[in-house]
Structure formats: structure tokens, C-alpha cells
Coordinates of C-alpha atoms in Angstrom, one line a residue:
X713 CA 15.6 -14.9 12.5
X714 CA 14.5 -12.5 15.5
X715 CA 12.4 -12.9 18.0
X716 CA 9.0 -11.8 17.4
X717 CA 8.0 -8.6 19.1
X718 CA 6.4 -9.4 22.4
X719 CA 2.3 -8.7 22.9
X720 CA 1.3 -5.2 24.4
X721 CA -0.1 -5.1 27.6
X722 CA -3.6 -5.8 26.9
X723 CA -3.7 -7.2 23.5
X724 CA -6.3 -9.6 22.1
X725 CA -4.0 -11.4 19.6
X726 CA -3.0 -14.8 21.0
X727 CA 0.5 -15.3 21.2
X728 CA 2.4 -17.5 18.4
X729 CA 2.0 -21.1 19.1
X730 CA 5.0 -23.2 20.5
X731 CA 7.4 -25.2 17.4
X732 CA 6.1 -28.8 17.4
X733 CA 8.4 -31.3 18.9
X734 CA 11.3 -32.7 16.5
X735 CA 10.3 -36.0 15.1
X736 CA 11.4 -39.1 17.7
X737 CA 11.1 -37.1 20.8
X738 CA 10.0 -38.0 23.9
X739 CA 6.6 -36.7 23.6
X740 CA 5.5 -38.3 20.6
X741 CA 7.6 -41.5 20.7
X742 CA 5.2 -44.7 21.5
X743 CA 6.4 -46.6 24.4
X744 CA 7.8 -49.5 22.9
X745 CA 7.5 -53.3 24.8
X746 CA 10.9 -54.4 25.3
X747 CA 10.8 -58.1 26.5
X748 CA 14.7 -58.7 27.6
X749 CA 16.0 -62.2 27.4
X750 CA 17.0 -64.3 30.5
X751 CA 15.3 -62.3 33.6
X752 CA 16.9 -63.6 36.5
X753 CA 15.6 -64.8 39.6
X754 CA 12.0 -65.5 37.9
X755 CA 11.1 -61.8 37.5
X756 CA 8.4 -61.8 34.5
X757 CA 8.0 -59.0 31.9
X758 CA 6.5 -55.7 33.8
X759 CA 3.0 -54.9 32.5
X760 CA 2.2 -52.2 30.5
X761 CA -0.6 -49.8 31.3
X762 CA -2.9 -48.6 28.6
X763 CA -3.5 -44.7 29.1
X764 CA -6.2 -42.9 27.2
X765 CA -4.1 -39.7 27.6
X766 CA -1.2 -38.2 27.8
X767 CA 0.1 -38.2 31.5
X768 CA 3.2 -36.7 33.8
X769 CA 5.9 -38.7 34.4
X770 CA 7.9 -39.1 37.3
X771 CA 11.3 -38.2 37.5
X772 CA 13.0 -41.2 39.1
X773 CA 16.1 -43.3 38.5
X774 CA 15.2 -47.0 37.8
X775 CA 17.2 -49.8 39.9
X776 CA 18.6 -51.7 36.6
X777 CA 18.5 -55.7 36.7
X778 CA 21.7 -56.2 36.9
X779 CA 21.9 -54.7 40.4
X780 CA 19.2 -57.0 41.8
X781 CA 20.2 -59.8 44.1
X782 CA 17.7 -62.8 44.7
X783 CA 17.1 -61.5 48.1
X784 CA 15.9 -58.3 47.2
X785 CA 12.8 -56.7 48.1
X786 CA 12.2 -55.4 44.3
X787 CA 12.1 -59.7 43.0
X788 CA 9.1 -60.5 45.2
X789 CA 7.3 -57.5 44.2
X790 CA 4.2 -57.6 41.7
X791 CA 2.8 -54.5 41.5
X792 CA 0.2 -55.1 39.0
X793 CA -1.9 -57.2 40.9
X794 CA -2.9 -53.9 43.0
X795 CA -4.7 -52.7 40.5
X796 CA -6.6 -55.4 38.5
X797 CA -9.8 -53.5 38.2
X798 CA -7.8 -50.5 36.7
X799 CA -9.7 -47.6 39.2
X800 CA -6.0 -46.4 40.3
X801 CA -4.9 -46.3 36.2
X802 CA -8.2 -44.4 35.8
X803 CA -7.5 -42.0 38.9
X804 CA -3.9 -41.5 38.0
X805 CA -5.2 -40.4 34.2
X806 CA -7.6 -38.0 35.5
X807 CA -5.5 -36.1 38.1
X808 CA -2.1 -36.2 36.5
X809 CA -3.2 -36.2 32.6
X810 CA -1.2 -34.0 30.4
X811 CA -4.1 -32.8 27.9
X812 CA -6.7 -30.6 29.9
X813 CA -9.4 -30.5 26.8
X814 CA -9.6 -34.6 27.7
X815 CA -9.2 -34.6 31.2
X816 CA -12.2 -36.9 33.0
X817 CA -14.2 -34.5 34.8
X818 CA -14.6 -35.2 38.4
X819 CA -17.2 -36.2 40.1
X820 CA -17.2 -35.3 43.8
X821 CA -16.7 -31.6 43.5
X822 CA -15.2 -31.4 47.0
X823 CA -12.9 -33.8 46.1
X824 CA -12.4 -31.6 42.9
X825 CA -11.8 -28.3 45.7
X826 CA -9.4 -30.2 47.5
X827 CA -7.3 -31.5 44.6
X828 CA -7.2 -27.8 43.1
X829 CA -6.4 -26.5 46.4
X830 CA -3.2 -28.9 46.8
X831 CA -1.7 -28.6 43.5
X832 CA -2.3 -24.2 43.7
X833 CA 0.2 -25.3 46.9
X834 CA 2.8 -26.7 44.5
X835 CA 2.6 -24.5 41.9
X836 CA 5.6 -22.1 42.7
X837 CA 5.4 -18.2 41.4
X838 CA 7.2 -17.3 37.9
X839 CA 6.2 -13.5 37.6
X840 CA 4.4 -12.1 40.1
X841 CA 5.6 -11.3 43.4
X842 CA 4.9 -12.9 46.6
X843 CA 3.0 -10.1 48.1
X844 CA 1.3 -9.1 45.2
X845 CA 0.5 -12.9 44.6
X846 CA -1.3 -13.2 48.0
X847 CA -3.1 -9.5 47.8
X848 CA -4.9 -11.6 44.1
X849 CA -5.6 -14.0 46.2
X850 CA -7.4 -12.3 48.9
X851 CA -9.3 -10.3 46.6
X852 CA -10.2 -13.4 44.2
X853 CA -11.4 -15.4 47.2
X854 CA -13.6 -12.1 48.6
X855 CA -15.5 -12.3 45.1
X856 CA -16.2 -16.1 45.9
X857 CA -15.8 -15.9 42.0
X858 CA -13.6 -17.7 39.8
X859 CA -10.3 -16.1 37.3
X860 CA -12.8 -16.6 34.3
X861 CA -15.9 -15.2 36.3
X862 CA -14.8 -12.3 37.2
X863 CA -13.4 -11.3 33.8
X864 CA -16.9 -12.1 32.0
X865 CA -18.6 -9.7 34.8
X866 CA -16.2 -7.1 34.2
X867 CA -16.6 -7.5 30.4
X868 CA -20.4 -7.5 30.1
X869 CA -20.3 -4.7 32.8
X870 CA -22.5 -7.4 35.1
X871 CA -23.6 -5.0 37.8
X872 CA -25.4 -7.9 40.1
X873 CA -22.1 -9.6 40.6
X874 CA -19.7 -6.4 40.3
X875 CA -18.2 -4.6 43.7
X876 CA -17.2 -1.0 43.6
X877 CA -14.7 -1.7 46.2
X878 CA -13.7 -4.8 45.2
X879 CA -12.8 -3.7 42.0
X880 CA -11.0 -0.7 43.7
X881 CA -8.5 -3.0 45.4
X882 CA -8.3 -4.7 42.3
X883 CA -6.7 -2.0 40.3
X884 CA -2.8 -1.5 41.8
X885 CA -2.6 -5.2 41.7
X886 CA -3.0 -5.3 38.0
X887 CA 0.3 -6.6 36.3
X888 CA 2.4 -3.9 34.9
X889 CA 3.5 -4.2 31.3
X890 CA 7.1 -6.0 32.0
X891 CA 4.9 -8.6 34.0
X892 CA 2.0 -9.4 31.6
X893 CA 5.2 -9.9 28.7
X894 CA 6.3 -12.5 31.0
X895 CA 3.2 -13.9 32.0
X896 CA 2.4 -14.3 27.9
X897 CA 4.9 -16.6 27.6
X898 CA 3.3 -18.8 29.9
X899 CA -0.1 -18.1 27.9
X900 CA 0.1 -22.2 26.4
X901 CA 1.0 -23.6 29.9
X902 CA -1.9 -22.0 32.0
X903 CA -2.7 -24.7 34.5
X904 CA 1.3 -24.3 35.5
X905 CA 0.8 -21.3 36.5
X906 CA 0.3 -19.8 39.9
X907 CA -3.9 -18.9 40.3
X908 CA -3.0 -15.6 41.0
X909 CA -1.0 -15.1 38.4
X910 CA -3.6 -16.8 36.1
X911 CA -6.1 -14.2 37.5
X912 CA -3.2 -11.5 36.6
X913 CA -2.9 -12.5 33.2
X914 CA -6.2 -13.3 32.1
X915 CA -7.5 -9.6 33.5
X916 CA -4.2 -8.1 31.5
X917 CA -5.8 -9.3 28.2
X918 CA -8.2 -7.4 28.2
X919 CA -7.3 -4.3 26.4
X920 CA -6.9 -1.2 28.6
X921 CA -8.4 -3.0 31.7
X922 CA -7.3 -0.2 34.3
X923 CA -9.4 2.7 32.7
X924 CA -12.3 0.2 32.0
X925 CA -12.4 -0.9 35.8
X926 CA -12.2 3.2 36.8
X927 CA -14.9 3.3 34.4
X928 CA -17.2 0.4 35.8
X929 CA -16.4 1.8 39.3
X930 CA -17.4 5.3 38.5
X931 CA -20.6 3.8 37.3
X932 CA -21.7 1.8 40.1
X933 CA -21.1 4.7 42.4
X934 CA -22.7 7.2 40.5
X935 CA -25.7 7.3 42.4
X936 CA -24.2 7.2 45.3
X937 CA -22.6 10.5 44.6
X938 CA -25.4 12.3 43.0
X939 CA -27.3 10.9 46.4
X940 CA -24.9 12.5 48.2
X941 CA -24.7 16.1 46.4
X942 CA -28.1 16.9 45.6
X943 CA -29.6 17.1 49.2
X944 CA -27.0 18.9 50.7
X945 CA -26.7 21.5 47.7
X946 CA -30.7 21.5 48.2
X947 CA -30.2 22.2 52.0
X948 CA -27.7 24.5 51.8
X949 CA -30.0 26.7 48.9
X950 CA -32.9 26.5 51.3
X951 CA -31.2 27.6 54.3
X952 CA -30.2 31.2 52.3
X953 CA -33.7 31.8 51.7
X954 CA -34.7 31.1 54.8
X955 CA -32.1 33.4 56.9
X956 CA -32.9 36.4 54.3
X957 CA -36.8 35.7 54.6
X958 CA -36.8 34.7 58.4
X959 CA -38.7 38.4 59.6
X960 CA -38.2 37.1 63.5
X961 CA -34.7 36.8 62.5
X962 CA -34.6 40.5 61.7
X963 CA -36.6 41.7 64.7
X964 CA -33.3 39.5 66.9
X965 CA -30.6 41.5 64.8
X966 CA -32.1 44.7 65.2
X967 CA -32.7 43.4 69.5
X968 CA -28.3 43.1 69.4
X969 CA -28.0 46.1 67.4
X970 CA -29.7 48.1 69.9
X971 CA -28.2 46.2 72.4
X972 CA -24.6 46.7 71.2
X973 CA -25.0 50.5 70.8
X974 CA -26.3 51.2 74.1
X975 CA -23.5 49.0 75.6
X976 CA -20.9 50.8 73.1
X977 CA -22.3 54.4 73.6
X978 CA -19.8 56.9 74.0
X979 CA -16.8 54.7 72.7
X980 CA -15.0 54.0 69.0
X981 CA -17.2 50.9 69.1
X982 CA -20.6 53.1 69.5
X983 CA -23.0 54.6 66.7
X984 CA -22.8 50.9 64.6
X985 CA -25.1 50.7 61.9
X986 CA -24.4 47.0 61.6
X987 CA -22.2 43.9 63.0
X988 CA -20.9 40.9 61.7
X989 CA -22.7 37.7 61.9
X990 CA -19.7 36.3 63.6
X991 CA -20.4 37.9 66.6
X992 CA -24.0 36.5 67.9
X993 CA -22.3 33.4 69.3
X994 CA -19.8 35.5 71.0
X995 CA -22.8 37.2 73.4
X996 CA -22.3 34.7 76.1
X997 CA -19.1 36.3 76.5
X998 CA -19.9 39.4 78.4
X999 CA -21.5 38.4 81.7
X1000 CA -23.9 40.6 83.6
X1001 CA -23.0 41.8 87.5
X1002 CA -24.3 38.9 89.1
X1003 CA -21.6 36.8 86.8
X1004 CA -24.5 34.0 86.9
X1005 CA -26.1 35.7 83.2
X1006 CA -24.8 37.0 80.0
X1007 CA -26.1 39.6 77.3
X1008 CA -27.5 36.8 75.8
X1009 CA -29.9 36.1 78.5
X1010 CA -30.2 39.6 78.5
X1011 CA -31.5 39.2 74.9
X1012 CA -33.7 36.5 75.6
X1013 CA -35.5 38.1 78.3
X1014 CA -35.9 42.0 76.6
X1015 CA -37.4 39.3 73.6
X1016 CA -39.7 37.9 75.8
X1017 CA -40.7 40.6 77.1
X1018 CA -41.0 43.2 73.9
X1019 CA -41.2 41.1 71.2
X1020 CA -42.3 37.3 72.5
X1021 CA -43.4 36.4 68.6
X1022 CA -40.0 36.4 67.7
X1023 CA -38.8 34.1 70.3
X1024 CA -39.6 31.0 67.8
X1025 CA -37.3 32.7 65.1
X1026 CA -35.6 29.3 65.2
X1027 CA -38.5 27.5 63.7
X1028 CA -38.3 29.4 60.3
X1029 CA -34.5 28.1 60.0
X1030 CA -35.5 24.6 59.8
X1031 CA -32.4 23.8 57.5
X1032 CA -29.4 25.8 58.8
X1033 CA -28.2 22.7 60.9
X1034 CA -28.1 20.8 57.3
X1035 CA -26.1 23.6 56.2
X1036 CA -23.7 24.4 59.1
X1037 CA -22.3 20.5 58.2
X1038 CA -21.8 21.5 54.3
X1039 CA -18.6 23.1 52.8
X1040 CA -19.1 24.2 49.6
X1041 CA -15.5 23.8 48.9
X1042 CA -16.2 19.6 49.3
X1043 CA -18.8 20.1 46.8
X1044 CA -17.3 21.6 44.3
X1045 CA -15.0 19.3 44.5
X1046 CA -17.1 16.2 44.2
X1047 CA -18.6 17.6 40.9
X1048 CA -15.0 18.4 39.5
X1049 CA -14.5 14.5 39.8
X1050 CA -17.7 13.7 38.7
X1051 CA -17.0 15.8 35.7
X1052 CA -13.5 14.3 35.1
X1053 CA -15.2 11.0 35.2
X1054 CA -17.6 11.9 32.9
X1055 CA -14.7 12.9 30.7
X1056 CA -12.3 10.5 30.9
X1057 CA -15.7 7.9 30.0
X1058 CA -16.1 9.8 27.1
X1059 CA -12.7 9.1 26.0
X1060 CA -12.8 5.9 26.6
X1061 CA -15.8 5.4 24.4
X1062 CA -13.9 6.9 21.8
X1063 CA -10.8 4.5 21.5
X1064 CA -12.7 1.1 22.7
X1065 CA -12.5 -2.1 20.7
X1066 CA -14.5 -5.1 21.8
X1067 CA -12.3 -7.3 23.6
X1068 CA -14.7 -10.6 22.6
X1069 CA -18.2 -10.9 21.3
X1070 CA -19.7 -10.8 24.9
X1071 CA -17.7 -7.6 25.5
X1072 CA -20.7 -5.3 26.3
X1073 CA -18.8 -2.1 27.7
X1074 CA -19.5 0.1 24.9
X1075 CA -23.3 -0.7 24.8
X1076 CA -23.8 -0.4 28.6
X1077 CA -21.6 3.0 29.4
X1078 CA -22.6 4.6 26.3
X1079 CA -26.3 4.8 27.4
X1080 CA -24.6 5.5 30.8
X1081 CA -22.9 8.6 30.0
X1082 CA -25.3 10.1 28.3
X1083 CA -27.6 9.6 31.2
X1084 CA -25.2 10.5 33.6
X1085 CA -24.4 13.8 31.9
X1086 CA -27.7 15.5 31.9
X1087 CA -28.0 14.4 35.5
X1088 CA -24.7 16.2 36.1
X1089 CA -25.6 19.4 34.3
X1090 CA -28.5 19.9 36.6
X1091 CA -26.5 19.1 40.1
X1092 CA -23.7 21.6 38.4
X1093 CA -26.8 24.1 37.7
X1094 CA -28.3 23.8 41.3
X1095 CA -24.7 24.4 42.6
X1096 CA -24.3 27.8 40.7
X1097 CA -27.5 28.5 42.3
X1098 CA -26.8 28.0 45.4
X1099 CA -23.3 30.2 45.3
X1100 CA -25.9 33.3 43.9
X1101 CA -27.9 33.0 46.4
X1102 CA -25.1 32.6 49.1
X1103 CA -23.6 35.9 46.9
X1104 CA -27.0 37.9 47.5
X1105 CA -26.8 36.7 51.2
X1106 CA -23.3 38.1 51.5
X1107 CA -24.6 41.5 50.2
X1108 CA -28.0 41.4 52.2
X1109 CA -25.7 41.1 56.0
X1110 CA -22.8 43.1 54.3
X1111 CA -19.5 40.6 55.0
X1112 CA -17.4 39.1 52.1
X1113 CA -18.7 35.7 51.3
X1114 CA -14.8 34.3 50.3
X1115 CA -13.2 35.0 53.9
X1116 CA -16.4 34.0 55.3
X1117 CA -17.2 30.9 53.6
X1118 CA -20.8 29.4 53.7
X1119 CA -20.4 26.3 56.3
X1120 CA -18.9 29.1 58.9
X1121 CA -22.0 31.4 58.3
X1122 CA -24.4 28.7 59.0
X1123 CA -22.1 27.5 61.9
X1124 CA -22.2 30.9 63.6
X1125 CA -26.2 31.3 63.1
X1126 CA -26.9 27.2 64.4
X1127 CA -25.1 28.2 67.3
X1128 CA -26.2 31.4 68.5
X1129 CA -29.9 29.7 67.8
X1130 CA -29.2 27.1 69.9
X1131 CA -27.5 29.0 72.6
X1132 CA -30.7 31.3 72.5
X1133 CA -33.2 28.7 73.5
X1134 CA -31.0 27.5 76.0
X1135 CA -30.4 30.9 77.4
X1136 CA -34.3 30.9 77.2
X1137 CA -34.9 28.1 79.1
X1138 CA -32.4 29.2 82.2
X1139 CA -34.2 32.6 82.4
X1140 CA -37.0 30.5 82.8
X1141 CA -35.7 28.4 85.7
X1142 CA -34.1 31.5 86.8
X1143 CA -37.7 33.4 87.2
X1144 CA -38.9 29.9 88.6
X1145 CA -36.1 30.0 91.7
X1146 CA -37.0 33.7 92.4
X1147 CA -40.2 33.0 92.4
X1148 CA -39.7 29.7 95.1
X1149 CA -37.5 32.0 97.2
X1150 CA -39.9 34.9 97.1
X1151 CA -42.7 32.4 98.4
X1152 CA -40.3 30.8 100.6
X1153 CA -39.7 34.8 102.0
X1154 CA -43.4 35.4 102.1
X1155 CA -44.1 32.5 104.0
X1156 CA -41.4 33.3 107.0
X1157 CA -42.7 36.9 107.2
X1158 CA -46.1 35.7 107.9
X1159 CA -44.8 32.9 110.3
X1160 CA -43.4 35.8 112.0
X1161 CA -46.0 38.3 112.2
X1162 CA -47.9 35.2 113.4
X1163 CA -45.7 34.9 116.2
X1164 CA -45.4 38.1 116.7
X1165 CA -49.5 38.6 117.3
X1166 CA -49.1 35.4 119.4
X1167 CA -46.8 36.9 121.7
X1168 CA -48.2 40.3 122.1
X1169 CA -51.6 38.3 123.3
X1170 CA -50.0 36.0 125.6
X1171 CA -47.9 39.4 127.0
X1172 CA -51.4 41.2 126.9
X1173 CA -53.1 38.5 129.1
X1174 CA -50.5 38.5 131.9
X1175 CA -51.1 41.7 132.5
X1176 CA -54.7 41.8 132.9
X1177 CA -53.9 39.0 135.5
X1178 CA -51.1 41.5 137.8
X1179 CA -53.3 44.0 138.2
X1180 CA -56.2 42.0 139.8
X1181 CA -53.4 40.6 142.5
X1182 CA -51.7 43.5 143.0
X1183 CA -53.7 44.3 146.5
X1184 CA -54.1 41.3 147.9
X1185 CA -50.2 40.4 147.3
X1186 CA -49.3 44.0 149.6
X1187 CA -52.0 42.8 152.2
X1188 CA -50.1 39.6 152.4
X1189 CA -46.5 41.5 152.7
X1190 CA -47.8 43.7 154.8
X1191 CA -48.8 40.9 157.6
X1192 CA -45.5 39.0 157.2
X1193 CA -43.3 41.9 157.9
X1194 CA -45.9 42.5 161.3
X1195 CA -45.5 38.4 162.2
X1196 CA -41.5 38.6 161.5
X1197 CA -42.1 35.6 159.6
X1198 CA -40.3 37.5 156.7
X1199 CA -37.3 37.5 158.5
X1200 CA -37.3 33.7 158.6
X1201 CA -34.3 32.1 157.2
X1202 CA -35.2 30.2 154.5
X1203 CA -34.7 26.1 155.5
X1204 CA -31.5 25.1 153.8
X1205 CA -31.5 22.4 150.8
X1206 CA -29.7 19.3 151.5
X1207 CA -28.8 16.9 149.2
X1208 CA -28.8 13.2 150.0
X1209 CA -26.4 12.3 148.0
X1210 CA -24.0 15.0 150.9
X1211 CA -25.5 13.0 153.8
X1212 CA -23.7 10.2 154.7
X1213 CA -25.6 8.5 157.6
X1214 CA -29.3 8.7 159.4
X1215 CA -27.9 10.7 162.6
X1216 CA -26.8 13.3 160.7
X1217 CA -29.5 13.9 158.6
X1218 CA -32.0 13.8 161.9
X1219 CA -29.2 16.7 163.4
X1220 CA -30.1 19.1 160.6
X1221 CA -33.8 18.5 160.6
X1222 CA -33.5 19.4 164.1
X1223 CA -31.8 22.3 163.9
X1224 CA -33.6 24.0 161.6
X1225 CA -36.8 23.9 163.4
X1226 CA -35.3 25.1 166.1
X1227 CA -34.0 27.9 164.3
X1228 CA -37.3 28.5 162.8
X1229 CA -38.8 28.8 166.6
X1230 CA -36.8 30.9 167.4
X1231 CA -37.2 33.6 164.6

């Protein structure tokens, strides 16, 4: 007859059971005590262990009698006596036994761990990949949960033991439908299986696993997204009322305007009636004559100066910087997900069959979805809300909302605000540095004048002193030039350093006084 049709990927239906042995086989045959007649060499009837199960056997090639010799090592061997209390029968049942429903449990569970460990080791891959064997793996040991664990959680949609990312990584190593066939028809002979292909095969019976994980994963992060999209749609709403309502706002537009027209009299460019936003952060282009400011300190200063309750215009914008770092575009696509999530849930719903009694998918996402959609319908009403209001803004400063999108409106108004307050602050420090070097000016004009009265005193005083000498200095003249004492040649400086010796220095002193006697 034909082979039966193989199981679809996912099915519940336990595959066909294996065709009993045929009567005298191996598996069923008793072992049966042979005693042979006329052992050689004193060898005794080997001893025959009594097994509570079924066990392995080992493939080996037994040394017949015939071929032993008296002096080999096999006749002087009893190996029964190594065991008399029967523990290594007992262990050898437990570890190697055949029938898994009554295998011994263990009793040391590291021990346990370790023997599990070693024989995963030997178990050689019949399926799966080795790449895709050792990605299971990885994942399986992350969960620090077992093959049966993991399926019950994802079942019962256990959200304590669940991981959204986990689970992510979990889904392109499913097995794909030519895999789980073969993997069925090792469905009987589990424990001979690789663990990862065990983990592979007991998620691919579950029916239509991949969509139920996308499902449970769309669950666990669905607060996560409506965390996400419901502040920064509420931001980005807020920050259009605030730039329409912002009157200190206005009273800066109207500053540029002016500004502009003044600077663009006479010219195409003159006799605007408006600009576009785009252009306040562009007012630190045009530098003044000094090249040290721009119109925008320009701006801040004619403020300050004619309108100083408006230089705080930044305080009524409290959430344009939230809004400069939206893009309405990401948004709107976040909710398109959300709402093919929602979607694709709903289908699922629709064509899901309990996998077991335990299976609690339907229970949990139904109440899920229909939560999930009423919170959706008000993020998706907020949204619209936000695009009016962004519409009304559009039509309020004149510019088209679609080739000016809302994250480079609020861009263009953060920045000019905060290149206003700093262009505040360096008129500031500006004023304060004119002010130091007009003090500093002050100050040396007054040392000066000081000086100056100083000197006209001192000049003042001198004078006074002339005139009281005046006659008694021409009296003095006058008797020098009668005496001839005038005349006198005036005693020549020598320097000691030019005179080399005592005679020569007594010479000069001579000479000069005659000299001087006789003038």
C-alpha cells in the first residue's frame, strides 16, 4: 500500500505509530542461558545480569572460545566479582536504559546536567543544519528554560517568562515545512535526537507557530509603542498651539519684517508683506560693518530696546524642542504597523484551534485586541488632530505644509530661539566690554588732566622763584667780569683711571694753579 501522507507543518495529530517487531526478533527475544559443555582451561559459565529494563547494547565482536589459549589474559578474568553489590548494574540501567517512561530518576541533579550535557555531545544532527542547530541553542540557553518550558509559556501566552526579543530571534529559526516532515519521523525516537532539533520540532507542532509568536510579540510591546507615540503626538499638538498663540512671537516676526524691508528697500526683494519661516535661522548670515555682529544681534538689541517683554518669547514655546525631534512621517508609520498588527491578530483569532487544553492564546489575545483597539483609535484620533492643527499652522504663516514638513518647521523655530538668547547674551557682554573700556578711557583722561595740573604748578612755582634772583644773579656777573675771574679757564677733569703714576698727577695739579694765578 502507499505511504501515508506526511503531517503538515504544525499539526496536532500524532504521527502513526511504528509496526511492532516480527515475532523472534532481537528485541523481544529473552536471552536464553546457554551452558556449553567442556569449557576449557577452567573458565566457568559467565553470569547473567538481571536488568529491570530494557538497555543499549554494545556493538562489539566477542573473542569465541575456541580462540583462547591457557595463557591468555581473557581465562584469568572474572568480571563479576566487580560488581557483587550490583550499584554498577543499577547505574548502567539508569543511564543507558532503553524505556524512558521507567528510567530511575537521578538523584544528584548535577550529576544529571552533566550526563545530559555529554550525551547532547554525541547525539549527531539528522535535520537541522549546523548553523541553525547552534543559533537554537544559543537562544534555548538565553531563556535558561527548557524545550518543554518554553512551549507551555508560549502556549498559555505566560508573559512573566516571555521575552519580546527572544522570541524575535526565535522566529527565522523555526523549521521550515520540508524540515519539520523529517523531523516527524523522528517524533517516536525523541531522546535520539539533537536538543535543538527537539526544541525545533516540538515548537513546529504547534499549529501556525510563526503568526502566534508575531502575535505574542506584538503584545508584549504594545505598550511600549503606544508609550512611545502618544507623548510625542501630544508634544508635537502642543507645540502648534503654542507658536500660533505665542503673542511675543508675533511682536519678533513683525521686528524681522520690518527689519527685512528696510534692508530690502528699493530692491525686487523690498515691499514684503511676509517671509518664510525658513529664513529666521539664516539672520546670522548677514554680518554688520564691524563683522564681529549680525542682524540677529541687531534684532536682539532693537527688542531690547523697543519691545523688552518680548525678549522671553521663548518661554511660551516650552514644547517646540519635543517637536523639532518628531517626524510625523515616523509616526504615521508606527500606527500603520500597529494597525496591521491589530489586523493580522484579528485574523488569527478567526482561524485558531487550541493546540492542547492549556493552550490559552485565544482567551488571552482576544481580550487583548479588543483592548488594544480602542487604545489605537484614540492615538490614530490624536494623530489626525495634530495634522489639522499643523494644516491651520500652514495657513496662519502662509508656506505649504507638504514641502515643509512639521519636524523642519519646528527645527527652524528651536534654532532661531536658541540663536536669539545667545545673540542676547553676547550683546550683553558686548555692552559690558564697552562699558570696561569706556571706564578704562575715563580713567586715563583724568590721570592725565591730573598730570597735567601737576605740571603746570610745579612750572608755575619755578617761576615765582626766577624772578626774586634775577638781580642778585646780574650783581654777581657784573663783579666777575670787573675781577676777570670770568675769564678763568675752567680746571680740567681728570680721570684716575688716565693717570698712571703719583708724579704725574702732582704735575697737573700744579699746573693748573698756576694757570689759575695767572688769569
Amino acid at each position: 500500500p502507499p505511504p501515508p501522507p506526511p503531517p503538515s507543518f504544525g499539526s496536532n495529530q500524532a504521527p502513526p505509530a511504528p509496526p511492532p517487531p516480527p515475532p523472534g526478533s532481537a528485541m523481544n527475544a529473552p536471552e536464553q542461558k546457554q551452558q556449553p559443555p567442556g569449557l576449557p582451561f577452567g573458565l566457568k559459565p559467565k553470569k547473567t545480569w538481571d536488568l529491570k529494563t530494557q538497555v543499549k547494547r554494545t556493538n562489539w565482536n566477542k573473542i569465541p572460545v575456541h580462540r583462547l589459549t591457557e595463557e591468555a589474559f581473557w581465562v584469568q578474568v572474572d568480571e563479576s566479582k566487580l560488581d557483587t553489590s550490583g550499584e554498577i548494574c543499577e547505574a548502567l540501567a539508569n543511564k543507558f536504559s532503553c524505556d524512558t517512561k521507567t528510567r530511575i530518576l537521578k538523584q544528584d541533579s548535577q550529576r544529571k546536567g552533566a550526563d545530559q550535557n555529554t550525551l547532547k555531545r554525541t547525539r549527531e544532527l539528522k535535520v537541522l543544519d549546523q548553523k541553525t542547530a547552534q543559533n537554537l541553542m544559543i537562544t534555548l540557553s538565553s531563556c535558561k528554560m527548557s524545550v518543554s518550558e518554553i512551549t507551555h509559556y508560549i502556549i498559555s501566552v505566560d508573559e512573566e517568562h516571555l521575552n519580546a526579543a527572544t522570541l524575535q530571534n526565535l522566529i527565522p529559526l523555526l523549521p521550515q515545512q520540508q524540515q519539520l516532515v523529517r523531523l516527524e519521523e523522528f517524533r517516536c525516537q525523541m531522546d535520539e535526537l539533537h536538543e535543538a532539533e527537539q526544541f525545533a520540532l516540538s515548537l513546529g507542532s504547534v499549529r501556525r507557530i510563526e503568526q502566534r509568536i508575531t502575535s505574542i510579540i506584538f503584545k508584549l510591546r504594545f505598550e511600549e509603542y503606544v508609550n512611545d507615540l502618544r507623548p510625542a503626538i501630544v508634544a508635537a499638538t502642543t507645540a502648534c498651539e503654542e507658536v500660533k498663540k505665542s503673542k511675543k512671537l508675533a511682536k519678533i516676526l513683525k521686528y524681522v519684517l520690518l527689519i527685512g524691508n528696510v534692508l530690502n528697500s528699493g530692491s525686487n526683494r523690498g515691499g514684503a508683506y511676509g517671509f518664510e519661516i525658513s529664513f529666521l535661522p539664516k539672520l546670522v548670515t548677514t554680518k554688520a560693518e564691524d563683522n564681529k555682529t549680525t542682524l540677529l544681534h541687531f534684532l536682539a538689541d532693537t527688542v531690547e530696546k523697543k519691545a523688552p517683554d518680548a525678549l522671553d518669547f521663548y518661554e511660551e514655546l516650552n514644547h517646540v524642542d519635543r517637536a523639532s525631534r518628531i517626524s510625523p512621517e515616523q509616526l504615521q508609520k508606527s500606527l500603520e504597523i500597529m494597525k496591521k498588527s491589530l489586523s493580522d491578530l484579528q485574523r488569527e483569532l478567526e482561524v485558531f484551534k487550541p493546540h492542547d487544553a492549556k493552550d490559552k492564546f485565544g482567551n488571552v489575545m482576544g481580550k487583548f485586541l479588543n483592548d488594544a483597539n480602542d487604545r489605537f483609535q484614540l492615538l490614530q484620533t490624536m494623530f489626525s488632530k495634530m495634522e489639522k492643527l499643523y494644516t491651520s499652522l500652514a495657513t496662519y504663516y502662509a508656506f505649504d505644509p507638504k514641502s515643509y514638513t512639521m519636524d523642519e518647521f519646528f527645527t527652524d523655530i528651536k534654532t532661531f530661539k536658541d540663536q536669539f538668547i545667545g545673540a542676547h547674551k553676547e550683546n550683553a557682554k558686548l555692552r559690558e566690554q564697552e562699558k570696561k573700556m569706556q571706564r578704562a578711557y575715563l580713567e586715563r583722561e583724568k590721570r592725565e588732566q591730573e598730570r597735567q595740573k601737576k605740571l603746570q604748578f610745579h612750572q608755575m612755582q619755578n617761576s615765582d622763584m626766577n624772578g626774586d634772583d634775577d638781580k642778585g644773579l646780574m650783581d654777581n656777573l657784573m663783579s666777575r667780569l670787573e675781577s676777570g675771574t670770568a675769564f678763568a679757564l675752567k680746571p680740567r677733569r681728570t680721570r684716575v683711571a688716565d693717570v698712571r703714576n703719583k708724579g704725574q698727577r702732582t704735575r697737573a695739579l700744579a699746573n693748573n694753579i698756576l694757570m689759575a694765578s695767572r688769569g
